[in-house]
mmCIF file of C-alpha atoms and ligand atoms in Angstrom:
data_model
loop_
_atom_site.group_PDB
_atom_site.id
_atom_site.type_symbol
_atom_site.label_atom_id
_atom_site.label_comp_id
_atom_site.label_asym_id
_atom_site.label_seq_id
_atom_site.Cartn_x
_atom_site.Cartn_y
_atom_site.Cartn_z
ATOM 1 C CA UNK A 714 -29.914 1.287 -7.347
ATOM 2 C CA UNK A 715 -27.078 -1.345 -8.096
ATOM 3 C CA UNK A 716 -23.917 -0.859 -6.651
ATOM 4 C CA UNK A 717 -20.737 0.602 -8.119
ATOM 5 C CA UNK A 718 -18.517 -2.505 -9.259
ATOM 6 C CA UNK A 719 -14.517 -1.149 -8.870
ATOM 7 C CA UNK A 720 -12.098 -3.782 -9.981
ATOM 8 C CA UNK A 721 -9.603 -3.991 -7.430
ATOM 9 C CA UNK A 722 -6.168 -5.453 -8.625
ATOM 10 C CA UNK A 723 -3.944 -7.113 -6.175
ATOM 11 C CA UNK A 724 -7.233 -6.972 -4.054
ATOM 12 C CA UNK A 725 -6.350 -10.228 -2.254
ATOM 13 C CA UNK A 726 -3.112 -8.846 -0.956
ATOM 14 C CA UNK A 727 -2.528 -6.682 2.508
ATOM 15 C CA UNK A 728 -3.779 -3.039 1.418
ATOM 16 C CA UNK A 729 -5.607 -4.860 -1.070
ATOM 17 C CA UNK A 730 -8.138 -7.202 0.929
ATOM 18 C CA UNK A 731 -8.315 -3.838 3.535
ATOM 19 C CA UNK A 732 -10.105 -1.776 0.339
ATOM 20 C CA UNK A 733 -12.136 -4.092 -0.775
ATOM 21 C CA UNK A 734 -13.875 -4.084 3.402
ATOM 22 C CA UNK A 735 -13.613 -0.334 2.846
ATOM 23 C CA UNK A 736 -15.806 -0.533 -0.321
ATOM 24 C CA UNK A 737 -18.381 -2.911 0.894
ATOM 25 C CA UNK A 738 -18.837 -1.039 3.931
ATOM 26 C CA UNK A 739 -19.184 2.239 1.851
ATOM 27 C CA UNK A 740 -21.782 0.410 -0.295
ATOM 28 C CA UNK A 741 -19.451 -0.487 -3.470
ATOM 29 C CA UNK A 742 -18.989 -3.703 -4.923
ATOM 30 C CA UNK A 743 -15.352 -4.750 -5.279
ATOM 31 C CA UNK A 744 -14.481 -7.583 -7.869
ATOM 32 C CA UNK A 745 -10.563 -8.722 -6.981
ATOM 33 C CA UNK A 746 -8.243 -9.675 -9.886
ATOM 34 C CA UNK A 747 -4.718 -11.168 -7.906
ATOM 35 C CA UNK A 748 -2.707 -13.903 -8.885
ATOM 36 C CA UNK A 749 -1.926 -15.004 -5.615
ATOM 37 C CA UNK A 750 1.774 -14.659 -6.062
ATOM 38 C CA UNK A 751 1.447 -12.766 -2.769
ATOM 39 C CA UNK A 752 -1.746 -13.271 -0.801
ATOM 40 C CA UNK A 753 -3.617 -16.414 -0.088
ATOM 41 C CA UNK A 754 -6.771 -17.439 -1.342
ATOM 42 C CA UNK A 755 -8.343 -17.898 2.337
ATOM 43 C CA UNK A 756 -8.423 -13.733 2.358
ATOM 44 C CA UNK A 757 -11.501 -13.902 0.171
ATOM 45 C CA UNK A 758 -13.510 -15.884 2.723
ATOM 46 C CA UNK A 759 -11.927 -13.575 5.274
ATOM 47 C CA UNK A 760 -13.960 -10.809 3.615
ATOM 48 C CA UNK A 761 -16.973 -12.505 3.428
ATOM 49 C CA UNK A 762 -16.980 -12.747 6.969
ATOM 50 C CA UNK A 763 -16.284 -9.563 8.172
ATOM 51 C CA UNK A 764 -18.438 -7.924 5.706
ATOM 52 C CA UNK A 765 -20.999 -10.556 5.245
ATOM 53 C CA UNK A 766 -20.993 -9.882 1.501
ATOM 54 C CA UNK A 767 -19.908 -12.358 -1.083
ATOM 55 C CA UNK A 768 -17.047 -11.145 -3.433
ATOM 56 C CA UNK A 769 -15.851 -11.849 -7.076
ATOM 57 C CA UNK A 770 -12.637 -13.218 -7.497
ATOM 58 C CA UNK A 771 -9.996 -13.459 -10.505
ATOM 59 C CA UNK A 772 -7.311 -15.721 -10.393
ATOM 60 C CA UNK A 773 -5.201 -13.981 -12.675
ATOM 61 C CA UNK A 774 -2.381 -12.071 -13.598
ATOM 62 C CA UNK A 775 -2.690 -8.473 -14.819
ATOM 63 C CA UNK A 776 0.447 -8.733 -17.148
ATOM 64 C CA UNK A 777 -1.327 -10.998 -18.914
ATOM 65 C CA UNK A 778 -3.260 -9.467 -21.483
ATOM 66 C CA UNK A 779 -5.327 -12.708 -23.108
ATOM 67 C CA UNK A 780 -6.785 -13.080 -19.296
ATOM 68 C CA UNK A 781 -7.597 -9.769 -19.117
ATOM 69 C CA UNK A 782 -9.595 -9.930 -21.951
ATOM 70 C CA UNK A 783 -11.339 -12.309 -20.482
ATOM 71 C CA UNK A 784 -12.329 -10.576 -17.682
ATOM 72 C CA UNK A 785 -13.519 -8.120 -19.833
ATOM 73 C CA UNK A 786 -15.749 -10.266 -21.647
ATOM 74 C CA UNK A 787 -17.116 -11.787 -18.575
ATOM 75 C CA UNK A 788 -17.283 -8.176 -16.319
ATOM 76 C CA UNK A 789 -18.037 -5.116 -19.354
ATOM 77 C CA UNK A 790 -17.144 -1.918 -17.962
ATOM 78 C CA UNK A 791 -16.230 -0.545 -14.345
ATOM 79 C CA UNK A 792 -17.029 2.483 -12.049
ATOM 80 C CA UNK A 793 -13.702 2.216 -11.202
ATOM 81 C CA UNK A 794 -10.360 0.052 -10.881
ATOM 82 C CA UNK A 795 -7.910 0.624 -7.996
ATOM 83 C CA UNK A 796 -4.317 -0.712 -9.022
ATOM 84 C CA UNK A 797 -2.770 -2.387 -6.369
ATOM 85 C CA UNK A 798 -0.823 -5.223 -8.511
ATOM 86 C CA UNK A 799 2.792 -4.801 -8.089
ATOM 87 C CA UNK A 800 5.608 -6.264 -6.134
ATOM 88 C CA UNK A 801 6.654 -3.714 -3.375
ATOM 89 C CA UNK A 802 9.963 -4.792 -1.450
ATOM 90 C CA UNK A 803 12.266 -1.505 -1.719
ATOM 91 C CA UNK A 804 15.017 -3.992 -0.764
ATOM 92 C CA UNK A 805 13.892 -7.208 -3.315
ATOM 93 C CA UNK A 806 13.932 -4.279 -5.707
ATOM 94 C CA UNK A 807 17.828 -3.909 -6.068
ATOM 95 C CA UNK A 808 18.574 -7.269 -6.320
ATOM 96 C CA UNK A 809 15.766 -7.956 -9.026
ATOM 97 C CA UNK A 810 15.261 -4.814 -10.749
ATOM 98 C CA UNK A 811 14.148 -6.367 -13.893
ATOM 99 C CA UNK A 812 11.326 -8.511 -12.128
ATOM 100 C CA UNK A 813 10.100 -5.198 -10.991
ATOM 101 C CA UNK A 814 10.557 -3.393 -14.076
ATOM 102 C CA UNK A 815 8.551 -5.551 -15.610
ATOM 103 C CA UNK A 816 5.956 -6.582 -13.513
ATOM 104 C CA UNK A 817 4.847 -3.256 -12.190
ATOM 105 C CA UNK A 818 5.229 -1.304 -15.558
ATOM 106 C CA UNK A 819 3.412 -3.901 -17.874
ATOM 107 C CA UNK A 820 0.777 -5.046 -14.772
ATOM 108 C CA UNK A 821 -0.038 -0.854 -15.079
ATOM 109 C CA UNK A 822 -0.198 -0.500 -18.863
ATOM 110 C CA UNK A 823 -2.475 -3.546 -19.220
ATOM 111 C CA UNK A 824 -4.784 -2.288 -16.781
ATOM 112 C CA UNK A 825 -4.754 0.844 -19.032
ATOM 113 C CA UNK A 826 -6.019 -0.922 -21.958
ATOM 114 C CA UNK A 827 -8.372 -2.949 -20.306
ATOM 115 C CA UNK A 828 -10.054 0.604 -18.937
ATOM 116 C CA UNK A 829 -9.583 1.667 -22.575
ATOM 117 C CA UNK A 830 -10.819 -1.281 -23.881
ATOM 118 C CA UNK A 831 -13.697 -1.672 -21.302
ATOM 119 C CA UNK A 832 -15.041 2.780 -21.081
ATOM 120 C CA UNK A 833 -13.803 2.829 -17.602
ATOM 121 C CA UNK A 834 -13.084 6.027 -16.907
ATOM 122 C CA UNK A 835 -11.747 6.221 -12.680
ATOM 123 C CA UNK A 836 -8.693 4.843 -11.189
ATOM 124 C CA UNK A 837 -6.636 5.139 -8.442
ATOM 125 C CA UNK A 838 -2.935 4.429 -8.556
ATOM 126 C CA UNK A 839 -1.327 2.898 -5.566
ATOM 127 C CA UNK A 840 1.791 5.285 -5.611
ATOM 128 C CA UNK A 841 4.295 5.534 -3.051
ATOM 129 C CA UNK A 842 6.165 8.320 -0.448
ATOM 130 C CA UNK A 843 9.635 6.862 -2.095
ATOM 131 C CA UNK A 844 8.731 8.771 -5.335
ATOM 132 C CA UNK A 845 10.178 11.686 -3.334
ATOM 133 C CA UNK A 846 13.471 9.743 -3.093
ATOM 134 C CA UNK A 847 15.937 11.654 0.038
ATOM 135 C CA UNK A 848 12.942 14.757 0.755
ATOM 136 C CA UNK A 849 15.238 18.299 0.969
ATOM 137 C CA UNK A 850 12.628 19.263 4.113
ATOM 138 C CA UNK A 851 10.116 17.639 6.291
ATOM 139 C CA UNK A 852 7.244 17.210 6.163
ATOM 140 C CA UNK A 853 6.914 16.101 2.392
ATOM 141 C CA UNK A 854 3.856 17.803 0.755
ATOM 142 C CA UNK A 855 2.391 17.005 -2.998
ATOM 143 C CA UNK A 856 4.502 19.304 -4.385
ATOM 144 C CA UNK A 857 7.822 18.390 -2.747
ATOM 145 C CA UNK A 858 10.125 17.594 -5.737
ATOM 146 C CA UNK A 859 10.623 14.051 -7.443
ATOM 147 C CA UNK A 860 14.462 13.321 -6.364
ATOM 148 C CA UNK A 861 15.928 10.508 -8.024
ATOM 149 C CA UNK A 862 14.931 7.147 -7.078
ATOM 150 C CA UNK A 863 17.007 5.725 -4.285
ATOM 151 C CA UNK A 864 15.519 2.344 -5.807
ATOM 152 C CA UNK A 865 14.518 0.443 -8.645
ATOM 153 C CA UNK A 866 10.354 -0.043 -6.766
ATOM 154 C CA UNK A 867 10.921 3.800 -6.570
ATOM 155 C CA UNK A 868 11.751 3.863 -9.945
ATOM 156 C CA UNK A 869 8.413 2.225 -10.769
ATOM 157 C CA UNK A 870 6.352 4.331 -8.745
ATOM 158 C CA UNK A 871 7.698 7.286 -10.678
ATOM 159 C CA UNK A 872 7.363 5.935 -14.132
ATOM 160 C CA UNK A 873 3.994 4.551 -13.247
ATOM 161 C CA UNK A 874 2.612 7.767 -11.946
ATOM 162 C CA UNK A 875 4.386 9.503 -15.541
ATOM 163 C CA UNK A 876 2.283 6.630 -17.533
ATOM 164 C CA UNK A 877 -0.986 7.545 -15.550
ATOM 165 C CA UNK A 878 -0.602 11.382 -16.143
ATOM 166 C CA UNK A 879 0.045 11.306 -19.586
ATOM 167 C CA UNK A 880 -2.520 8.792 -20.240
ATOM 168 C CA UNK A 881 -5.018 11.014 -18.512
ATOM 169 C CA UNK A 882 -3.714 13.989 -19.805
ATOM 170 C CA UNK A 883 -5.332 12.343 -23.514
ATOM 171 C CA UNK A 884 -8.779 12.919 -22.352
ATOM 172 C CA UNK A 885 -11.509 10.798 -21.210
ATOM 173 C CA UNK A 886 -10.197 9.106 -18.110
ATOM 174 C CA UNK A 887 -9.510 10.457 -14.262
ATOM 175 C CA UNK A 888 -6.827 9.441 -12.254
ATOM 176 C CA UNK A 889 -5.694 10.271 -8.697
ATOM 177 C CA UNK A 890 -2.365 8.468 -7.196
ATOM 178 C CA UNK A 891 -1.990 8.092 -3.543
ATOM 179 C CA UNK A 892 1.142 8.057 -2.199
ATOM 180 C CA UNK A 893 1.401 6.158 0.819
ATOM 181 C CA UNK A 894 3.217 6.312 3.616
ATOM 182 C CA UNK A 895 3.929 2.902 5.680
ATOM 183 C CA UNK A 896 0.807 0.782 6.112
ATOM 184 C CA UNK A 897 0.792 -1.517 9.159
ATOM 185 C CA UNK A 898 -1.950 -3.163 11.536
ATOM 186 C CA UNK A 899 -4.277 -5.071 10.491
ATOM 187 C CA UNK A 900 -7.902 -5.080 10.583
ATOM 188 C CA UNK A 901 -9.405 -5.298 14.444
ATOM 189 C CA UNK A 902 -11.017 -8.222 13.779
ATOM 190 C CA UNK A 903 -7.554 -10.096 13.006
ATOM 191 C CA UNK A 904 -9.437 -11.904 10.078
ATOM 192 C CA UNK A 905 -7.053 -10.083 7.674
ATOM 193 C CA UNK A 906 -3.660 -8.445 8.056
ATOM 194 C CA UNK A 907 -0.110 -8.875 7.136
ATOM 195 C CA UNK A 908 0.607 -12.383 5.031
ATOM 196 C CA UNK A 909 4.240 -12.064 4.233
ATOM 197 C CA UNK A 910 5.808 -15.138 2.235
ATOM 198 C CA UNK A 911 9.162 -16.141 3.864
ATOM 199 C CA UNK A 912 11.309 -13.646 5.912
ATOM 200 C CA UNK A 913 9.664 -10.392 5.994
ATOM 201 C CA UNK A 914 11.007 -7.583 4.076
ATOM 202 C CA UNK A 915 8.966 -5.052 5.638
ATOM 203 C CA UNK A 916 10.009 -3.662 9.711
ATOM 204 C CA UNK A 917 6.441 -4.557 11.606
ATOM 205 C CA UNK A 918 6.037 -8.358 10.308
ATOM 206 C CA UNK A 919 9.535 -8.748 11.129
ATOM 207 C CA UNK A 920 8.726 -7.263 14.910
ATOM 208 C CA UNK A 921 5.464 -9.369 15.025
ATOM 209 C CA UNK A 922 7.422 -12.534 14.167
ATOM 210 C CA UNK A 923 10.217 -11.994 16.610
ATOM 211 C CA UNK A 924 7.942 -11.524 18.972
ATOM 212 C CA UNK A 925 6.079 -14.782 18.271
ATOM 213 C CA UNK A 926 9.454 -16.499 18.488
ATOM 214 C CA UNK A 927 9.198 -17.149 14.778
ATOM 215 C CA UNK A 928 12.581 -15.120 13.930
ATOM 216 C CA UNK A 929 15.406 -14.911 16.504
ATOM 217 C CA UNK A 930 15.659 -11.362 16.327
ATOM 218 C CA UNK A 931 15.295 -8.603 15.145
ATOM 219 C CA UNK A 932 17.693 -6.676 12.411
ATOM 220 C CA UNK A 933 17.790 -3.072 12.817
ATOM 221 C CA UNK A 934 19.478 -1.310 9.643
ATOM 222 C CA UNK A 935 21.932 1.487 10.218
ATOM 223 C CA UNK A 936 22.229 3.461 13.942
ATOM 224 C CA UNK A 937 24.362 6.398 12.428
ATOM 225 C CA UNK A 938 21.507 7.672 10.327
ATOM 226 C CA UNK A 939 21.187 11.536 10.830
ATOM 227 C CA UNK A 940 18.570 11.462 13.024
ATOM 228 C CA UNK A 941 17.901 11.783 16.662
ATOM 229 C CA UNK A 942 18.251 7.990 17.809
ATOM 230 C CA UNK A 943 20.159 7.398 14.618
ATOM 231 C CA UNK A 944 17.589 4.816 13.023
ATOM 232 C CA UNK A 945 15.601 5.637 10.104
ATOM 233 C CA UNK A 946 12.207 7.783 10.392
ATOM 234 C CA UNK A 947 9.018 6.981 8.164
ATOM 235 C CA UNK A 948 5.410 7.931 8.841
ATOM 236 C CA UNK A 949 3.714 4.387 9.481
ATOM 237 C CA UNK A 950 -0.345 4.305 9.209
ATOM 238 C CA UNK A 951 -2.802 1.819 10.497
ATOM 239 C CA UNK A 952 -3.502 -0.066 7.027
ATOM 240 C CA UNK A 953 -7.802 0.629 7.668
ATOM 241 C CA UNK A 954 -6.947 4.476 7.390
ATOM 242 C CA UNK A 955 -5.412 3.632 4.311
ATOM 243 C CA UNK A 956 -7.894 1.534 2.776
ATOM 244 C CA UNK A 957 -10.318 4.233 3.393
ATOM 245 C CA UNK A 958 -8.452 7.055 1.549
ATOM 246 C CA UNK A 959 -9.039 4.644 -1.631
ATOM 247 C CA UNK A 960 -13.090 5.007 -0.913
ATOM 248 C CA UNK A 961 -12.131 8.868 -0.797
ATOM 249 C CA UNK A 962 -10.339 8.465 -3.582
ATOM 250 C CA UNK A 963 -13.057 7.205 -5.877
ATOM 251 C CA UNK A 964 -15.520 9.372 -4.454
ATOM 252 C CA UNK A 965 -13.422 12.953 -5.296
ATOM 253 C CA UNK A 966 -13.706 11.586 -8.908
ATOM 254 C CA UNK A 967 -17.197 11.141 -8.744
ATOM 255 C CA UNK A 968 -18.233 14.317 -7.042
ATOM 256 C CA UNK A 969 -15.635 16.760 -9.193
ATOM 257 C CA UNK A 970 -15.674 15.203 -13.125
ATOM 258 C CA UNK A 971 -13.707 18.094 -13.941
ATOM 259 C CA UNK A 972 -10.798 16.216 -11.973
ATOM 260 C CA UNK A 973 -8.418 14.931 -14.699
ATOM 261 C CA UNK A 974 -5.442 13.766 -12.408
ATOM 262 C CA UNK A 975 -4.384 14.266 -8.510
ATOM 263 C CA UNK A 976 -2.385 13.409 -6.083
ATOM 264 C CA UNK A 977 -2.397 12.716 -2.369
ATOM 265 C CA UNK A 978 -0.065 12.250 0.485
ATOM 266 C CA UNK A 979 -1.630 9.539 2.762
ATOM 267 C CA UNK A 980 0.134 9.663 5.768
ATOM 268 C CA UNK A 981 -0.793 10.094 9.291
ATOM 269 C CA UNK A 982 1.726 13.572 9.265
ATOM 270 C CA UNK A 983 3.970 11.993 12.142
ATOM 271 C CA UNK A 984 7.303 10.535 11.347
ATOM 272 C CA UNK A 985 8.568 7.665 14.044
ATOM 273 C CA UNK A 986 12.181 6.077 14.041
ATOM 274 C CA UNK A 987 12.608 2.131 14.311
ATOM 275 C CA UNK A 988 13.314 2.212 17.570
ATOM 276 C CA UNK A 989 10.608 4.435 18.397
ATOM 277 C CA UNK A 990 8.247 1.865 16.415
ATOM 278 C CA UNK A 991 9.763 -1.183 18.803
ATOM 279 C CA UNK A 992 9.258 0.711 21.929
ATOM 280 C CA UNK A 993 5.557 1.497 20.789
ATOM 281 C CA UNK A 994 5.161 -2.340 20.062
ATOM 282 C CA UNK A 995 6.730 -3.759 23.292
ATOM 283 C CA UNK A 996 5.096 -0.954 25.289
ATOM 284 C CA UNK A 997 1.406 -1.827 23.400
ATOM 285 C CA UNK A 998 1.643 -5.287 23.597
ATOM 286 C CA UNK A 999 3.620 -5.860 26.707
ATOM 287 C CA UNK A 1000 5.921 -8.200 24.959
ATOM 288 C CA UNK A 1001 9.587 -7.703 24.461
ATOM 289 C CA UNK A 1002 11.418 -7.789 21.050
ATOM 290 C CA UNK A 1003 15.159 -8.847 20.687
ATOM 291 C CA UNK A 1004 17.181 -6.721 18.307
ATOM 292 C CA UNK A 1005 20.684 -6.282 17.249
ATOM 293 C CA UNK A 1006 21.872 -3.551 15.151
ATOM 294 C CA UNK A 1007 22.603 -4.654 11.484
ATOM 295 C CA UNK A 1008 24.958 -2.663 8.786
ATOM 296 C CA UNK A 1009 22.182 -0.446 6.460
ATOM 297 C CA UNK A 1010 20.026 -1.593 3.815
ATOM 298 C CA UNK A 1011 20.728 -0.446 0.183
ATOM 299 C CA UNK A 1012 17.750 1.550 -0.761
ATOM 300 C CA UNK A 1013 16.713 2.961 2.204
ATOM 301 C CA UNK A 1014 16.168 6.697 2.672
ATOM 302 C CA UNK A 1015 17.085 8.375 6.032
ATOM 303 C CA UNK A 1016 13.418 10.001 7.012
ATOM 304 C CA UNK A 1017 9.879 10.579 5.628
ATOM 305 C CA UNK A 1018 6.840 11.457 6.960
ATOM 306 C CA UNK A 1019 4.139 13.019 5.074
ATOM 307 C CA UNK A 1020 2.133 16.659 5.205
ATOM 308 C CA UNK A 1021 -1.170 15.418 4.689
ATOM 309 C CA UNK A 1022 -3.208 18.252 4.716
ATOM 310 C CA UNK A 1023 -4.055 18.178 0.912
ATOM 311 C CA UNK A 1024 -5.871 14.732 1.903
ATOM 312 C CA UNK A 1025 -7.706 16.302 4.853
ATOM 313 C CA UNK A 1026 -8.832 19.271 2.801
ATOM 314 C CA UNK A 1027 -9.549 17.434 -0.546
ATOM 315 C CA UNK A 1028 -10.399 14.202 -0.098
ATOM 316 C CA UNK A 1029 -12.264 14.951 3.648
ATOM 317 C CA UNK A 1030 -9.618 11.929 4.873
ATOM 318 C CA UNK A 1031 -7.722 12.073 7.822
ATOM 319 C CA UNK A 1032 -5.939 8.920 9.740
ATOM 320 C CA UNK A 1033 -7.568 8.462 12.661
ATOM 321 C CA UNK A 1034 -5.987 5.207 13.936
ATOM 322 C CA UNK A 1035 -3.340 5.327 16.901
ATOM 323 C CA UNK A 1036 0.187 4.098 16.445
ATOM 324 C CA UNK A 1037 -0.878 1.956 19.134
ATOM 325 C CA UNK A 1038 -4.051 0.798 17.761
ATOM 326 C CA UNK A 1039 -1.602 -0.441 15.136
ATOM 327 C CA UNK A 1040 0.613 -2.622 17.295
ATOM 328 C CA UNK A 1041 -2.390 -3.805 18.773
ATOM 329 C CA UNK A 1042 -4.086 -5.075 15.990
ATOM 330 C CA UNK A 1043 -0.652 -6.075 14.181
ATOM 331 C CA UNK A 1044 -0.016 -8.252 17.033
ATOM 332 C CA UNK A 1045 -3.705 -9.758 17.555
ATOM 333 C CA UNK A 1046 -3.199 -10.613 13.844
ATOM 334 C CA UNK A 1047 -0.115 -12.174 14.250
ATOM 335 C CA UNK A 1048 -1.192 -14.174 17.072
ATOM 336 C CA UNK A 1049 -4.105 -15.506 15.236
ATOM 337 C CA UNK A 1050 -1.989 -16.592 12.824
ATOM 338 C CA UNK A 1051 -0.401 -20.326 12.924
ATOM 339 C CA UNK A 1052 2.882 -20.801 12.543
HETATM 340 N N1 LIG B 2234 13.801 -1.985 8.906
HETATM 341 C C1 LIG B 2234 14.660 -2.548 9.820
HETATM 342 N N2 LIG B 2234 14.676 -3.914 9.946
HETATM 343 C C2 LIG B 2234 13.882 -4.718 9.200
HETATM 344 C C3 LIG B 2234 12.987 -4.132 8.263
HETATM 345 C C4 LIG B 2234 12.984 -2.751 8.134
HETATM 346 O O1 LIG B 2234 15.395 -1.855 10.512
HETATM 347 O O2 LIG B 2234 13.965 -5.947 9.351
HETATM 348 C C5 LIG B 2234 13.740 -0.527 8.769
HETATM 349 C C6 LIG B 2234 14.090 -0.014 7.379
HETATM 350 O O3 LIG B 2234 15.488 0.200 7.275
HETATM 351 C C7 LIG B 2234 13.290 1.283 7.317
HETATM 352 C C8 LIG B 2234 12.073 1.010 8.190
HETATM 353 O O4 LIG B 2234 12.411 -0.119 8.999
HETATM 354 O O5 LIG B 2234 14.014 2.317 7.928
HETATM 355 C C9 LIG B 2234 10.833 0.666 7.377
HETATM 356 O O6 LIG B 2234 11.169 -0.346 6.451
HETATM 357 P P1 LIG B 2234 10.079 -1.116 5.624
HETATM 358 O O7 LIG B 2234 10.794 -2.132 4.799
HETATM 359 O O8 LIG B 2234 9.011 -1.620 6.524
HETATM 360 O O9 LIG B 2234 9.411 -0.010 4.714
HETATM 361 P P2 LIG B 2234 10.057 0.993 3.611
HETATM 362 O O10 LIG B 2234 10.067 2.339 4.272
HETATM 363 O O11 LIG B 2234 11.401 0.495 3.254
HETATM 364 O O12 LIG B 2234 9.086 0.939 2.487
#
């Protein structure tokens, strides 16, 4: 029997190239679309080894409809696309809001026509925890409210999961959106992980490149945040856990047709402050991390962490990575890495 081909957008990027290992090793074929504006083109051959499978790759971008076309007359149809393609610093986000408005919306409604265009029928939408803006109570399940968003990626996420629904809701197409949590780690054999461009946005490349020596120290945003060591708590999850919901994912749709649209928390259920997440790191990795407390970062909410027992039920998914495991193979990856 020939393998399921699922277009993976943004598949060359950090949750990205961790799917596409989850699909081979579950026996799918991926076929990557990214334009590289975030990833490097040396992930592909990272796959190849770990996997030993060869995989397709698109050099383009999926705003751009006259490519995509392309790629449709080259490809025909899918079993499935997962939508990764979008820019995704919360912080970036308020300064640029337009560049995110309009990459993320018309990347998503491209990809829509393309399915349309193509009778593909599956897709996952990489959504995110922030669609639940400032949570009223802890844990956050599915059907926590949508609070404003405290940012203009937030904002995206929430239109983007609207666009999905209603476009679903017209008949002939399934949908589920994951809403992740904080990915981090990297795969354990430290082929793939992390490939930020510049200074980091994100907390755990910033802590990996501190403690390289890369970046003096680190920045932590806001001590007076309502919580018990005052920094900011999210629910951070080994980025292989992750990558494996998406196989989940695609698999609910297969087994239950009758599945129009879904969503899942994917989380690991445990919320961890900054500091906590430092202490972890140092105390995993036996190195030490300089830090200085910095004023707070527009954007940011005080604490997530996610109630993911929709995921475990539904999907049969559960994280099953360590925080530890994390800074392990965060660090390992980091190392590998030359400066
Ligand atoms: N953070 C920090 N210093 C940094 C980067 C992030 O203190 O250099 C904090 C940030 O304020 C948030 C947490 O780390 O509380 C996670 O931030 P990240 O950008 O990794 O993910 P987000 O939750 O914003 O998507």
């Amino acid at each position: 029997m020939s393998k399921k081909k699922i277009l993976i957008t943004g598949g060359a990027g950090f949750i990205g190239s961790h799917t596409a290992v989850a699909l081979i090793n579950a026996g799918y074929q991926p076929v990557i679309v990214d334009n590289f504006s975030n990833a490097e083109p040396s992930v592909l051959e990272a796959i190849e080894k770990i996997t030993g499978t060869s995989v397709k790759c698109y050099n383009l971008d999926c705003c751009d409809a006259k490519n995509l076309n392309l790629l449709l007359q080259k490809e025909g149809s899918f079993d499935g696309v997962i939508h990764f393609a979008a820019f995704k610093a919360v912080g970036e986000s308020v300064q640029e809001p337009i560049k995110y408005y309009k990459n993320n919306l018309s990347s998503l409604w491209e990809i829509l026509e393309l399915m349309d265009k193509s009778n593909t029928t599956k897709i996952v939408f990489s959504s995110s925890c922030t669609v639940y803006g400032q949570p009223d109570s802890l844990p956050v399940t599915e059907a926590s409210p949508i609070k404003e968003a405290e940012s203009p990626y937030a904002y995206t996420k929430q239109v983007g999961e609207q666009i999905l629904t209603d476009r679903v809701k017209n008949g002939g197409m399934q949908g589920i959106l994951l809403r992740y949590f904080n990915p981090i780690g990297a795969h354990p054999s430290s082929l793939i992980g992390e490939l930020p461009q510049g200074i980091p946005n994100n907390l755990m490349p910033f802590i990996t490149q501190t403690a390289k020596g890369i970046r003096k120290e680190l920045s932590i945003f806001g001590d007076d945040y309502d919580t018990p060591d005052g920094t900011c708590i999210r629910d951070y999850i080994h980025v292989m856990d992750l990558a494996e919901a998406h196989v989940k994912a695609l698999q609910y749709m297969e087994d239950n047709p009758e599945t129009a649209i879904d969503h899942f928390n994917i989380g690991t259920g445990n919320g961890y402050s900054v500091l906590e997440c430092l202490n972890a790191f140092e105390r995993a990795n036996n190195v030490k991390v300089p830090y200085q407390i910095a004023p707070k970062r527009a954007g940011d909410i005080t604490q997530i962490w996610a109630d993911t027992e929709k995921a475990n039920r539904l999907l049969d998914w559960k994280a099953s990575r360590t925080l530890e495991e994390a800074m392990r193979d965060a660090w390992n990856w980091e190392q590998k890495l030359s400066q």
